[in-house]
Amino acid sequence: MTLHGLFPLVWSGNLPFSPQKLDTPLSLVIDPPSAPGCKNLRRLNIFCSHLPSQVECAHFFLFTPILFLDISMRDNIARRPGFTLVELLVVIAIIGVLIALLLPAVQQAREAARRMQCNNNLKQLGLAFHNYHDTYGNLPPMYIQITPSVDNIGHWSWSAFILPFMEQGNTYDALSPNTQNPSDVIVANQQVFQNVNQPFRCPSAPGPDFHDPGVDPGYAISNSSGSGNYGLGLTNYVVSVNIANVRQKKATNLTQGTTGNIGPFYRDSNTGFRDFTDGLSNTFLVGERSWISGGVRMSAGTLYAVRDKDALGPSAQDSGNVYWNQGVMTIAGSVRYPMNVALTGANGERSMAFSSQHPGGCQFLFGDGSCHFISDTIDLSNDGAWTTNSTLERLVGMADGDVVGEF
């Protein structure tokens, strides 16, 4: 055994050193005692019970006031055996089982977070609606046309009018919905139309940033000269239309005066909270519309604007000659059919129901600003008549006088 140090060292102990006697005391003596930094250190006893069975040399490095021990071992030191193949496979199997057990919980937690964000988006819309109402005395219209006598120029939708109340005044100024038509500004502000606006998008819903005019011609508008086809932005939130069972090919005649299930939004509407005689907490304003639901494309709504009236009507989308109700139904939702269900009528018309990617139902914004998740199994027995006879229909009507049940 060899000792090395920064100062003269004197070895004392039982010599020769026997590796088998692991408790042999070792003494390390500092000589001379007056070595710098070692005035108070005279003798240090080290016991070898922790040393390996084979020791080639022990190097002692003395640094004031710390002592380091460096041990070199021979190649024949006994080593701990590694994992066998069977043990490795067992460990991998256990890890796989744990992942399989934890993955659903992780997915549920992520969906819960996305649903909470969706809920927050709807509450932002609700706050904007209330601020708009406080300013103008009524809710924004479902859609308007600045120049009613001219076609092919498009309509401004409700989402454009609440922008100043969502701290998006710059976007509102670029669109100028009170003074210009969508076709007047679509060329210069195409990016504004097609940018993703997060408060209008559900984080659980997939889909593109905007509607591709080559795929969705019913979700695009032309420029002021009537040429071109510019895709509109995409939103997952649509307002409640003023009648419960809309499924017309041309749904432009959504004007007030229809008896029965009257909702708060229609063409050029100016509904005020005073009109909600059923109560703001019993009538919803906005519901969800996903890009795809159950493997069937629902085509989410359009943002800020809607295609002009002459271009309304069904058109083939995707495979299987599936038809979609276009025009104003891209900014409004109907309860003609249950949530997450879209059926094609005998003449090719298609109702745009409310839909979402949240398991089990959709979220809705109510007139009082609250947000509720409504199950897709809610009572709905729409018989196509202009009468209210189910819970979901009663939530559409703001003045039907019916008592709303549990939802």
mmCIF file of C-alpha atoms in Angstrom:
data_model
loop_
_atom_site.group_PDB
_atom_site.id
_atom_site.type_symbol
_atom_site.label_atom_id
_atom_site.label_comp_id
_atom_site.label_asym_id
_atom_site.label_seq_id
_atom_site.Cartn_x
_atom_site.Cartn_y
_atom_site.Cartn_z
ATOM 1 C CA MET A 1 0.000 0.000 0.000
ATOM 2 C CA THR A 2 1.389 3.374 -1.010
ATOM 3 C CA LEU A 3 0.664 6.667 0.701
ATOM 4 C CA HIS A 4 1.080 10.018 -0.967
ATOM 5 C CA GLY A 5 0.530 13.427 0.516
ATOM 6 C CA LEU A 6 1.289 17.040 0.194
ATOM 7 C CA PHE A 7 3.271 16.920 3.442
ATOM 8 C CA PRO A 8 5.663 14.319 4.926
ATOM 9 C CA LEU A 9 3.508 11.453 6.173
ATOM 10 C CA VAL A 10 4.434 8.687 8.594
ATOM 11 C CA TRP A 11 2.599 5.375 8.262
ATOM 12 C CA SER A 12 1.872 3.442 11.457
ATOM 13 C CA GLY A 13 -0.304 0.439 12.025
ATOM 14 C CA ASN A 14 -0.264 -3.326 11.616
ATOM 15 C CA LEU A 15 2.119 -4.198 8.796
ATOM 16 C CA PRO A 16 1.970 -5.829 6.423
ATOM 17 C CA PHE A 17 -1.525 -4.646 5.513
ATOM 18 C CA SER A 18 -3.862 -7.634 5.180
ATOM 19 C CA PRO A 19 -6.850 -7.162 2.785
ATOM 20 C CA GLN A 20 -8.714 -9.885 4.653
ATOM 21 C CA LYS A 21 -8.651 -7.894 7.859
ATOM 22 C CA LEU A 22 -10.992 -5.193 6.815
ATOM 23 C CA ASP A 23 -11.215 -3.648 10.272
ATOM 24 C CA THR A 24 -7.480 -3.073 10.537
ATOM 25 C CA PRO A 25 -6.952 0.409 11.986
ATOM 26 C CA LEU A 26 -4.870 2.787 9.937
ATOM 27 C CA SER A 27 -3.125 5.729 11.482
ATOM 28 C CA LEU A 28 -2.136 8.799 9.576
ATOM 29 C CA VAL A 29 0.310 11.023 11.417
ATOM 30 C CA ILE A 30 1.241 14.497 10.305
ATOM 31 C CA ASP A 31 4.993 15.075 10.620
ATOM 32 C CA PRO A 32 6.104 17.652 11.386
ATOM 33 C CA PRO A 33 3.110 18.705 13.519
ATOM 34 C CA SER A 34 3.828 22.303 12.678
ATOM 35 C CA ALA A 35 2.916 21.841 8.996
ATOM 36 C CA PRO A 36 0.987 24.867 7.712
ATOM 37 C CA GLY A 37 -2.707 24.564 8.280
ATOM 38 C CA CYS A 38 -2.302 21.408 10.393
ATOM 39 C CA LYS A 39 -1.562 22.937 13.756
ATOM 40 C CA ASN A 40 -4.530 21.241 15.412
ATOM 41 C CA LEU A 41 -4.319 17.958 13.504
ATOM 42 C CA ARG A 42 -2.109 15.336 15.161
ATOM 43 C CA ARG A 43 -3.509 11.911 14.346
ATOM 44 C CA LEU A 44 -6.333 10.627 12.143
ATOM 45 C CA ASN A 45 -7.569 7.050 12.494
ATOM 46 C CA ILE A 46 -9.222 5.516 9.423
ATOM 47 C CA PHE A 47 -10.960 2.140 9.622
ATOM 48 C CA CYS A 48 -10.948 -0.050 6.518
ATOM 49 C CA SER A 49 -14.344 -1.694 6.961
ATOM 50 C CA HIS A 50 -15.597 0.254 3.951
ATOM 51 C CA LEU A 51 -12.702 -0.605 1.648
ATOM 52 C CA PRO A 52 -12.991 -3.250 -1.111
ATOM 53 C CA SER A 53 -11.401 -6.652 -0.652
ATOM 54 C CA GLN A 54 -8.564 -5.912 -3.070
ATOM 55 C CA VAL A 55 -6.599 -2.680 -2.747
ATOM 56 C CA GLU A 56 -3.628 -1.827 -4.880
ATOM 57 C CA CYS A 57 -2.857 1.505 -3.353
ATOM 58 C CA ALA A 58 -4.450 4.247 -1.363
ATOM 59 C CA HIS A 59 -3.647 7.814 -2.220
ATOM 60 C CA PHE A 60 -4.138 10.377 0.501
ATOM 61 C CA PHE A 61 -4.377 13.947 -0.611
ATOM 62 C CA LEU A 62 -4.257 16.424 2.242
ATOM 63 C CA PHE A 63 -5.749 19.811 1.554
ATOM 64 C CA THR A 64 -6.271 22.116 4.465
ATOM 65 C CA PRO A 65 -8.516 21.292 6.185
ATOM 66 C CA ILE A 66 -10.010 18.458 4.022
ATOM 67 C CA LEU A 67 -8.572 14.970 3.480
ATOM 68 C CA PHE A 68 -9.402 13.188 0.193
ATOM 69 C CA LEU A 69 -8.987 9.460 -0.278
ATOM 70 C CA ASP A 70 -8.433 8.057 -3.776
ATOM 71 C CA ILE A 71 -8.532 4.270 -4.100
ATOM 72 C CA SER A 72 -7.365 2.334 -7.166
ATOM 73 C CA MET A 73 -8.766 -1.158 -7.530
ATOM 74 C CA ARG A 74 -7.607 -4.121 -9.527
ATOM 75 C CA ASP A 75 -9.536 -5.654 -12.395
ATOM 76 C CA ASN A 76 -10.530 -8.705 -10.417
ATOM 77 C CA ILE A 77 -12.800 -6.845 -8.018
ATOM 78 C CA ALA A 78 -16.119 -8.693 -7.685
ATOM 79 C CA ARG A 79 -18.818 -6.914 -9.725
ATOM 80 C CA ARG A 80 -22.577 -6.959 -9.202
ATOM 81 C CA PRO A 81 -24.307 -8.941 -11.951
ATOM 82 C CA GLY A 82 -26.571 -6.938 -14.394
ATOM 83 C CA PHE A 83 -30.208 -7.485 -15.428
ATOM 84 C CA THR A 84 -31.099 -10.694 -17.138
ATOM 85 C CA LEU A 85 -33.245 -10.605 -20.267
ATOM 86 C CA VAL A 86 -36.262 -11.892 -18.351
ATOM 87 C CA GLU A 87 -35.911 -9.186 -15.716
ATOM 88 C CA LEU A 88 -35.614 -6.531 -18.408
ATOM 89 C CA LEU A 89 -38.770 -7.757 -20.149
ATOM 90 C CA VAL A 90 -40.659 -7.784 -16.861
ATOM 91 C CA VAL A 91 -39.631 -4.193 -16.138
ATOM 92 C CA ILE A 92 -40.687 -3.108 -19.637
ATOM 93 C CA ALA A 93 -44.043 -4.861 -19.217
ATOM 94 C CA ILE A 94 -44.648 -3.141 -15.879
ATOM 95 C CA ILE A 95 -43.817 0.250 -17.362
ATOM 96 C CA GLY A 96 -46.182 -0.438 -20.276
ATOM 97 C CA VAL A 97 -49.029 -1.325 -17.918
ATOM 98 C CA LEU A 98 -48.450 1.844 -15.892
ATOM 99 C CA ILE A 99 -48.500 3.976 -19.040
ATOM 100 C CA ALA A 100 -51.709 2.282 -20.198
ATOM 101 C CA LEU A 101 -53.303 3.056 -16.842
ATOM 102 C CA LEU A 102 -52.115 6.656 -16.717
ATOM 103 C CA LEU A 103 -52.727 7.668 -20.342
ATOM 104 C CA PRO A 104 -56.550 7.904 -20.094
ATOM 105 C CA ALA A 105 -56.219 10.001 -16.957
ATOM 106 C CA VAL A 106 -53.768 12.321 -18.712
ATOM 107 C CA GLN A 107 -56.087 12.639 -21.708
ATOM 108 C CA GLN A 108 -59.043 13.402 -19.460
ATOM 109 C CA ALA A 109 -57.043 16.051 -17.643
ATOM 110 C CA ARG A 110 -56.033 17.671 -20.929
ATOM 111 C CA GLU A 111 -59.623 17.636 -22.206
ATOM 112 C CA ALA A 112 -60.804 19.148 -18.929
ATOM 113 C CA ALA A 113 -58.295 21.966 -19.418
ATOM 114 C CA ARG A 114 -59.445 22.504 -23.008
ATOM 115 C CA ARG A 115 -63.082 22.557 -21.960
ATOM 116 C CA MET A 116 -62.263 25.118 -19.301
ATOM 117 C CA GLN A 117 -60.577 27.282 -21.940
ATOM 118 C CA CYS A 118 -63.625 26.901 -24.198
ATOM 119 C CA ASN A 119 -65.794 27.936 -21.273
ATOM 120 C CA ASN A 120 -63.608 30.992 -20.773
ATOM 121 C CA ASN A 121 -63.916 31.890 -24.476
ATOM 122 C CA LEU A 122 -67.694 31.818 -24.270
ATOM 123 C CA LYS A 123 -67.649 33.971 -21.154
ATOM 124 C CA GLN A 124 -65.513 36.515 -23.009
ATOM 125 C CA LEU A 125 -68.146 36.568 -25.750
ATOM 126 C CA GLY A 126 -70.833 36.974 -23.114
ATOM 127 C CA LEU A 127 -69.020 39.922 -21.565
ATOM 128 C CA ALA A 128 -68.678 41.493 -25.022
ATOM 129 C CA PHE A 129 -72.412 41.028 -25.671
ATOM 130 C CA HIS A 130 -73.271 42.709 -22.383
ATOM 131 C CA ASN A 131 -70.889 45.602 -23.004
ATOM 132 C CA TYR A 132 -72.354 46.033 -26.483
ATOM 133 C CA HIS A 133 -75.846 46.057 -24.977
ATOM 134 C CA ASP A 134 -74.807 48.596 -22.345
ATOM 135 C CA THR A 135 -73.520 50.853 -25.121
ATOM 136 C CA TYR A 136 -76.271 50.528 -27.724
ATOM 137 C CA GLY A 137 -79.250 49.253 -25.737
ATOM 138 C CA ASN A 138 -79.557 46.043 -27.745
ATOM 139 C CA LEU A 139 -77.603 42.979 -28.826
ATOM 140 C CA PRO A 140 -75.707 43.015 -32.137
ATOM 141 C CA PRO A 141 -77.611 41.763 -35.194
ATOM 142 C CA MET A 142 -77.062 38.245 -36.413
ATOM 143 C CA TYR A 143 -76.085 39.721 -39.782
ATOM 144 C CA ILE A 144 -76.660 42.872 -41.781
ATOM 145 C CA GLN A 145 -75.991 44.103 -45.272
ATOM 146 C CA ILE A 146 -74.719 47.658 -45.622
ATOM 147 C CA THR A 147 -76.177 48.000 -49.132
ATOM 148 C CA PRO A 148 -79.296 45.776 -49.158
ATOM 149 C CA SER A 149 -80.119 46.356 -52.829
ATOM 150 C CA VAL A 150 -76.768 45.052 -54.062
ATOM 151 C CA ASP A 151 -75.969 41.361 -54.157
ATOM 152 C CA ASN A 152 -72.631 39.550 -54.192
ATOM 153 C CA ILE A 153 -71.139 41.824 -51.570
ATOM 154 C CA GLY A 154 -71.701 39.715 -48.466
ATOM 155 C CA HIS A 155 -73.073 40.400 -45.004
ATOM 156 C CA TRP A 156 -71.366 41.418 -41.791
ATOM 157 C CA SER A 157 -72.006 38.961 -38.965
ATOM 158 C CA TRP A 158 -72.433 39.441 -35.233
ATOM 159 C CA SER A 159 -68.798 38.556 -34.505
ATOM 160 C CA ALA A 160 -67.552 41.693 -36.285
ATOM 161 C CA PHE A 161 -69.632 44.055 -34.162
ATOM 162 C CA ILE A 162 -68.413 42.866 -30.763
ATOM 163 C CA LEU A 163 -64.700 43.220 -31.604
ATOM 164 C CA PRO A 164 -64.308 46.654 -29.927
ATOM 165 C CA PHE A 165 -65.632 45.111 -26.707
ATOM 166 C CA MET A 166 -62.998 42.358 -26.796
ATOM 167 C CA GLU A 167 -60.003 44.723 -26.960
ATOM 168 C CA GLN A 168 -59.749 44.153 -30.711
ATOM 169 C CA GLY A 169 -60.419 47.664 -31.895
ATOM 170 C CA ASN A 170 -57.669 47.514 -34.528
ATOM 171 C CA THR A 171 -59.331 44.561 -36.224
ATOM 172 C CA TYR A 172 -62.668 46.362 -36.104
ATOM 173 C CA ASP A 173 -61.157 49.492 -37.654
ATOM 174 C CA ALA A 174 -59.596 47.458 -40.467
ATOM 175 C CA LEU A 175 -62.943 45.836 -41.287
ATOM 176 C CA SER A 176 -65.083 48.982 -40.828
ATOM 177 C CA PRO A 177 -68.344 46.993 -40.671
ATOM 178 C CA ASN A 178 -70.484 50.092 -40.136
ATOM 179 C CA THR A 179 -69.362 51.875 -43.289
ATOM 180 C CA GLN A 180 -68.125 49.298 -45.792
ATOM 181 C CA ASN A 181 -69.221 45.961 -47.210
ATOM 182 C CA PRO A 182 -67.125 42.836 -46.716
ATOM 183 C CA SER A 183 -66.340 42.733 -50.430
ATOM 184 C CA ASP A 184 -64.910 46.273 -50.227
ATOM 185 C CA VAL A 185 -62.222 45.302 -47.730
ATOM 186 C CA ILE A 186 -61.629 41.600 -48.366
ATOM 187 C CA VAL A 187 -58.760 42.168 -50.811
ATOM 188 C CA ALA A 188 -56.775 44.642 -48.723
ATOM 189 C CA ASN A 189 -57.533 42.858 -45.453
ATOM 190 C CA GLN A 190 -57.616 39.227 -46.486
ATOM 191 C CA GLN A 191 -55.158 38.326 -43.739
ATOM 192 C CA VAL A 192 -57.360 40.031 -41.157
ATOM 193 C CA PHE A 193 -60.313 37.932 -42.290
ATOM 194 C CA GLN A 194 -58.313 34.707 -42.222
ATOM 195 C CA ASN A 195 -56.209 35.147 -39.089
ATOM 196 C CA VAL A 196 -56.980 32.803 -36.200
ATOM 197 C CA ASN A 197 -58.847 34.695 -33.481
ATOM 198 C CA GLN A 198 -58.417 32.541 -30.380
ATOM 199 C CA PRO A 199 -61.495 33.695 -28.397
ATOM 200 C CA PHE A 200 -63.623 32.455 -31.314
ATOM 201 C CA ARG A 201 -61.976 29.022 -31.462
ATOM 202 C CA CYS A 202 -62.571 26.020 -29.219
ATOM 203 C CA PRO A 203 -59.224 24.415 -28.283
ATOM 204 C CA SER A 204 -60.770 20.931 -28.517
ATOM 205 C CA ALA A 205 -62.004 21.395 -32.077
ATOM 206 C CA PRO A 206 -59.681 20.584 -34.979
ATOM 207 C CA GLY A 207 -59.872 22.388 -38.271
ATOM 208 C CA PRO A 208 -57.957 24.742 -40.556
ATOM 209 C CA ASP A 209 -57.219 28.377 -39.834
ATOM 210 C CA PHE A 210 -59.802 29.492 -42.396
ATOM 211 C CA HIS A 211 -62.225 28.046 -44.927
ATOM 212 C CA ASP A 212 -60.572 27.029 -48.174
ATOM 213 C CA PRO A 213 -62.679 28.491 -51.014
ATOM 214 C CA GLY A 214 -61.663 25.591 -53.241
ATOM 215 C CA VAL A 215 -63.151 23.114 -50.773
ATOM 216 C CA ASP A 216 -65.856 25.268 -49.167
ATOM 217 C CA PRO A 217 -67.207 27.652 -51.833
ATOM 218 C CA GLY A 218 -70.178 28.422 -49.603
ATOM 219 C CA TYR A 219 -67.833 29.848 -46.973
ATOM 220 C CA ALA A 220 -66.200 32.480 -49.169
ATOM 221 C CA ILE A 221 -67.074 35.879 -50.614
ATOM 222 C CA SER A 222 -66.077 37.788 -53.739
ATOM 223 C CA ASN A 223 -64.482 41.205 -54.033
ATOM 224 C CA SER A 224 -66.261 44.454 -54.865
ATOM 225 C CA SER A 225 -66.186 43.721 -58.599
ATOM 226 C CA GLY A 226 -67.838 40.348 -58.090
ATOM 227 C CA SER A 227 -64.746 38.356 -58.996
ATOM 228 C CA GLY A 228 -62.491 36.154 -56.927
ATOM 229 C CA ASN A 229 -63.322 33.785 -54.137
ATOM 230 C CA TYR A 230 -61.857 34.603 -50.746
ATOM 231 C CA GLY A 231 -62.151 32.144 -47.887
ATOM 232 C CA LEU A 232 -63.498 33.482 -44.616
ATOM 233 C CA GLY A 233 -62.097 32.904 -41.170
ATOM 234 C CA LEU A 234 -63.285 30.028 -39.015
ATOM 235 C CA THR A 235 -65.122 30.135 -35.704
ATOM 236 C CA ASN A 236 -66.464 27.384 -33.465
ATOM 237 C CA TYR A 237 -69.204 29.549 -31.967
ATOM 238 C CA VAL A 238 -72.524 30.347 -33.646
ATOM 239 C CA VAL A 239 -75.543 32.269 -32.362
ATOM 240 C CA SER A 240 -78.980 30.871 -31.687
ATOM 241 C CA VAL A 241 -81.250 31.505 -34.656
ATOM 242 C CA ASN A 242 -84.711 32.907 -34.035
ATOM 243 C CA ILE A 243 -86.592 29.742 -35.003
ATOM 244 C CA ALA A 244 -85.973 26.248 -33.795
ATOM 245 C CA ASN A 245 -86.304 24.161 -36.924
ATOM 246 C CA VAL A 246 -84.530 26.031 -39.703
ATOM 247 C CA ARG A 247 -83.444 23.758 -42.513
ATOM 248 C CA GLN A 248 -84.318 25.723 -45.621
ATOM 249 C CA LYS A 249 -82.088 25.689 -48.655
ATOM 250 C CA LYS A 250 -82.179 29.464 -48.671
ATOM 251 C CA ALA A 251 -82.308 30.663 -45.124
ATOM 252 C CA THR A 252 -82.181 34.382 -45.835
ATOM 253 C CA ASN A 253 -85.707 35.106 -44.660
ATOM 254 C CA LEU A 254 -84.852 34.866 -40.984
ATOM 255 C CA THR A 255 -86.765 37.973 -40.006
ATOM 256 C CA GLN A 256 -88.694 38.653 -36.849
ATOM 257 C CA GLY A 257 -92.363 37.829 -36.905
ATOM 258 C CA THR A 258 -92.227 34.059 -37.101
ATOM 259 C CA THR A 259 -94.507 32.672 -34.431
ATOM 260 C CA GLY A 260 -93.387 30.025 -32.011
ATOM 261 C CA ASN A 261 -89.790 29.532 -31.010
ATOM 262 C CA ILE A 262 -88.445 33.067 -31.219
ATOM 263 C CA GLY A 263 -84.751 33.364 -30.469
ATOM 264 C CA PRO A 264 -82.675 36.502 -30.022
ATOM 265 C CA PHE A 265 -80.909 36.639 -33.403
ATOM 266 C CA TYR A 266 -82.156 37.191 -36.946
ATOM 267 C CA ARG A 267 -81.416 39.455 -39.909
ATOM 268 C CA ASP A 268 -80.975 43.090 -38.819
ATOM 269 C CA SER A 269 -82.037 42.100 -35.305
ATOM 270 C CA ASN A 270 -81.873 44.602 -32.451
ATOM 271 C CA THR A 271 -83.035 42.433 -29.566
ATOM 272 C CA GLY A 272 -82.707 43.891 -26.089
ATOM 273 C CA PHE A 273 -82.620 42.217 -22.712
ATOM 274 C CA ARG A 274 -86.112 43.571 -22.165
ATOM 275 C CA ASP A 275 -87.318 41.067 -24.769
ATOM 276 C CA PHE A 276 -86.148 38.049 -22.745
ATOM 277 C CA THR A 277 -89.378 37.585 -20.837
ATOM 278 C CA ASP A 278 -88.458 33.965 -20.153
ATOM 279 C CA GLY A 279 -85.360 35.179 -18.346
ATOM 280 C CA LEU A 280 -81.771 35.631 -19.480
ATOM 281 C CA SER A 281 -80.711 32.554 -17.531
ATOM 282 C CA ASN A 282 -83.246 30.422 -19.431
ATOM 283 C CA THR A 283 -82.212 31.381 -22.962
ATOM 284 C CA PHE A 284 -78.910 30.704 -24.643
ATOM 285 C CA LEU A 285 -77.238 33.089 -27.067
ATOM 286 C CA VAL A 286 -74.297 31.136 -28.468
ATOM 287 C CA GLY A 287 -73.487 27.463 -28.929
ATOM 288 C CA GLU A 288 -70.637 25.422 -30.347
ATOM 289 C CA ARG A 289 -70.129 24.245 -33.915
ATOM 290 C CA SER A 290 -67.180 21.937 -34.545
ATOM 291 C CA TRP A 291 -65.309 21.402 -37.792
ATOM 292 C CA ILE A 292 -65.952 17.679 -37.620
ATOM 293 C CA SER A 293 -68.147 15.571 -35.369
ATOM 294 C CA GLY A 294 -68.271 11.808 -35.199
ATOM 295 C CA GLY A 295 -66.298 11.506 -38.415
ATOM 296 C CA VAL A 296 -68.781 13.738 -40.289
ATOM 297 C CA ARG A 297 -67.768 17.208 -41.356
ATOM 298 C CA MET A 298 -69.985 19.830 -39.786
ATOM 299 C CA SER A 299 -67.980 22.780 -41.184
ATOM 300 C CA ALA A 300 -67.593 25.322 -38.409
ATOM 301 C CA GLY A 301 -68.966 28.825 -38.767
ATOM 302 C CA THR A 302 -67.539 31.810 -40.602
ATOM 303 C CA LEU A 303 -65.920 34.708 -38.794
ATOM 304 C CA TYR A 304 -66.872 38.389 -39.246
ATOM 305 C CA ALA A 305 -68.841 37.910 -42.483
ATOM 306 C CA VAL A 306 -71.190 35.564 -44.308
ATOM 307 C CA ARG A 307 -71.636 34.761 -47.981
ATOM 308 C CA ASP A 308 -74.072 36.916 -49.956
ATOM 309 C CA LYS A 309 -77.683 35.828 -50.345
ATOM 310 C CA ASP A 310 -77.623 34.952 -54.059
ATOM 311 C CA ALA A 311 -74.955 32.360 -53.396
ATOM 312 C CA LEU A 312 -76.879 30.601 -50.657
ATOM 313 C CA GLY A 313 -78.152 27.092 -50.902
ATOM 314 C CA PRO A 314 -76.728 23.597 -50.660
ATOM 315 C CA SER A 315 -73.584 22.461 -52.418
ATOM 316 C CA ALA A 316 -71.806 19.123 -52.490
ATOM 317 C CA GLN A 317 -69.080 18.761 -49.905
ATOM 318 C CA ASP A 318 -66.589 15.911 -49.612
ATOM 319 C CA SER A 319 -67.592 12.410 -50.637
ATOM 320 C CA GLY A 320 -71.009 10.790 -50.724
ATOM 321 C CA ASN A 321 -72.789 13.878 -52.105
ATOM 322 C CA VAL A 322 -73.334 15.216 -48.618
ATOM 323 C CA TYR A 323 -75.051 18.607 -48.720
ATOM 324 C CA TRP A 324 -74.585 21.474 -46.336
ATOM 325 C CA ASN A 325 -76.861 24.361 -45.561
ATOM 326 C CA GLN A 326 -74.836 27.455 -46.372
ATOM 327 C CA GLY A 327 -75.354 31.165 -46.075
ATOM 328 C CA VAL A 328 -76.557 32.495 -42.746
ATOM 329 C CA MET A 329 -76.511 29.035 -41.226
ATOM 330 C CA THR A 330 -72.728 29.317 -41.157
ATOM 331 C CA ILE A 331 -73.087 31.892 -38.380
ATOM 332 C CA ALA A 332 -76.162 30.472 -36.612
ATOM 333 C CA GLY A 333 -77.162 27.155 -35.112
ATOM 334 C CA SER A 334 -80.421 25.241 -35.242
ATOM 335 C CA VAL A 335 -82.029 22.720 -32.917
ATOM 336 C CA ARG A 336 -83.894 21.054 -35.747
ATOM 337 C CA TYR A 337 -81.796 17.985 -34.974
ATOM 338 C CA PRO A 338 -79.972 16.879 -31.817
ATOM 339 C CA MET A 339 -76.471 18.032 -31.035
ATOM 340 C CA ASN A 340 -73.644 16.389 -32.962
ATOM 341 C CA VAL A 341 -76.135 15.145 -35.557
ATOM 342 C CA ALA A 342 -76.449 16.468 -39.104
ATOM 343 C CA LEU A 343 -79.008 14.870 -41.393
ATOM 344 C CA THR A 344 -79.683 15.470 -45.056
ATOM 345 C CA GLY A 345 -83.240 16.265 -46.081
ATOM 346 C CA ALA A 346 -85.121 14.836 -49.035
ATOM 347 C CA ASN A 347 -84.203 17.779 -51.271
ATOM 348 C CA GLY A 348 -80.566 17.945 -50.238
ATOM 349 C CA GLU A 349 -80.967 20.567 -47.535
ATOM 350 C CA ARG A 350 -78.919 20.023 -44.421
ATOM 351 C CA SER A 351 -79.480 21.366 -40.951
ATOM 352 C CA MET A 352 -76.470 22.774 -39.144
ATOM 353 C CA ALA A 353 -76.933 21.523 -35.623
ATOM 354 C CA PHE A 354 -74.812 22.474 -32.652
ATOM 355 C CA SER A 355 -71.803 20.211 -32.228
ATOM 356 C CA SER A 356 -68.517 19.963 -30.382
ATOM 357 C CA GLN A 357 -65.503 17.761 -29.723
ATOM 358 C CA HIS A 358 -66.232 17.656 -26.014
ATOM 359 C CA PRO A 359 -67.384 14.161 -25.043
ATOM 360 C CA GLY A 360 -71.077 14.034 -24.229
ATOM 361 C CA GLY A 361 -72.388 17.405 -25.330
ATOM 362 C CA CYS A 362 -71.744 21.071 -26.099
ATOM 363 C CA GLN A 363 -71.182 24.282 -24.200
ATOM 364 C CA PHE A 364 -73.616 27.173 -24.466
ATOM 365 C CA LEU A 365 -73.483 30.819 -23.487
ATOM 366 C CA PHE A 366 -76.686 32.050 -21.845
ATOM 367 C CA GLY A 367 -78.132 35.530 -21.798
ATOM 368 C CA ASP A 368 -77.022 36.234 -18.240
ATOM 369 C CA GLY A 369 -73.388 35.603 -19.215
ATOM 370 C CA SER A 370 -73.193 32.159 -17.657
ATOM 371 C CA CYS A 371 -71.863 29.161 -19.537
ATOM 372 C CA HIS A 372 -73.341 25.678 -19.263
ATOM 373 C CA PHE A 373 -72.346 22.302 -20.608
ATOM 374 C CA ILE A 374 -75.484 20.639 -21.970
ATOM 375 C CA SER A 375 -75.593 16.908 -22.558
ATOM 376 C CA ASP A 376 -76.365 15.704 -26.054
ATOM 377 C CA THR A 377 -79.036 13.488 -24.494
ATOM 378 C CA ILE A 378 -81.121 16.512 -23.479
ATOM 379 C CA ASP A 379 -84.827 16.247 -24.207
ATOM 380 C CA LEU A 380 -85.479 17.142 -27.851
ATOM 381 C CA SER A 381 -88.564 16.123 -29.800
ATOM 382 C CA ASN A 382 -88.737 18.680 -32.570
ATOM 383 C CA ASP A 383 -91.594 17.627 -34.832
ATOM 384 C CA GLY A 384 -90.938 20.302 -37.438
ATOM 385 C CA ALA A 385 -93.845 22.463 -36.323
ATOM 386 C CA TRP A 386 -93.582 26.003 -34.991
ATOM 387 C CA THR A 387 -94.372 24.892 -31.467
ATOM 388 C CA THR A 388 -92.116 24.282 -28.526
ATOM 389 C CA ASN A 389 -92.363 20.812 -27.059
ATOM 390 C CA SER A 390 -88.935 19.911 -25.641
ATOM 391 C CA THR A 391 -86.331 21.307 -23.257
ATOM 392 C CA LEU A 392 -83.733 22.230 -25.873
ATOM 393 C CA GLU A 393 -86.339 24.146 -27.886
ATOM 394 C CA ARG A 394 -87.412 26.036 -24.771
ATOM 395 C CA LEU A 395 -83.829 27.153 -24.271
ATOM 396 C CA VAL A 396 -83.921 28.720 -27.745
ATOM 397 C CA GLY A 397 -87.103 30.717 -27.211
ATOM 398 C CA MET A 398 -86.682 33.917 -25.241
ATOM 399 C CA ALA A 399 -90.404 34.684 -24.902
ATOM 400 C CA ASP A 400 -92.320 31.445 -25.415
ATOM 401 C CA GLY A 401 -93.703 31.439 -21.860
ATOM 402 C CA ASP A 402 -92.819 27.793 -21.279
ATOM 403 C CA VAL A 403 -91.207 26.519 -18.114
ATOM 404 C CA VAL A 404 -87.691 25.193 -18.667
ATOM 405 C CA GLY A 405 -86.990 21.792 -17.170
ATOM 406 C CA GLU A 406 -83.717 20.316 -16.024
ATOM 407 C CA PHE A 407 -80.845 20.561 -18.449
#
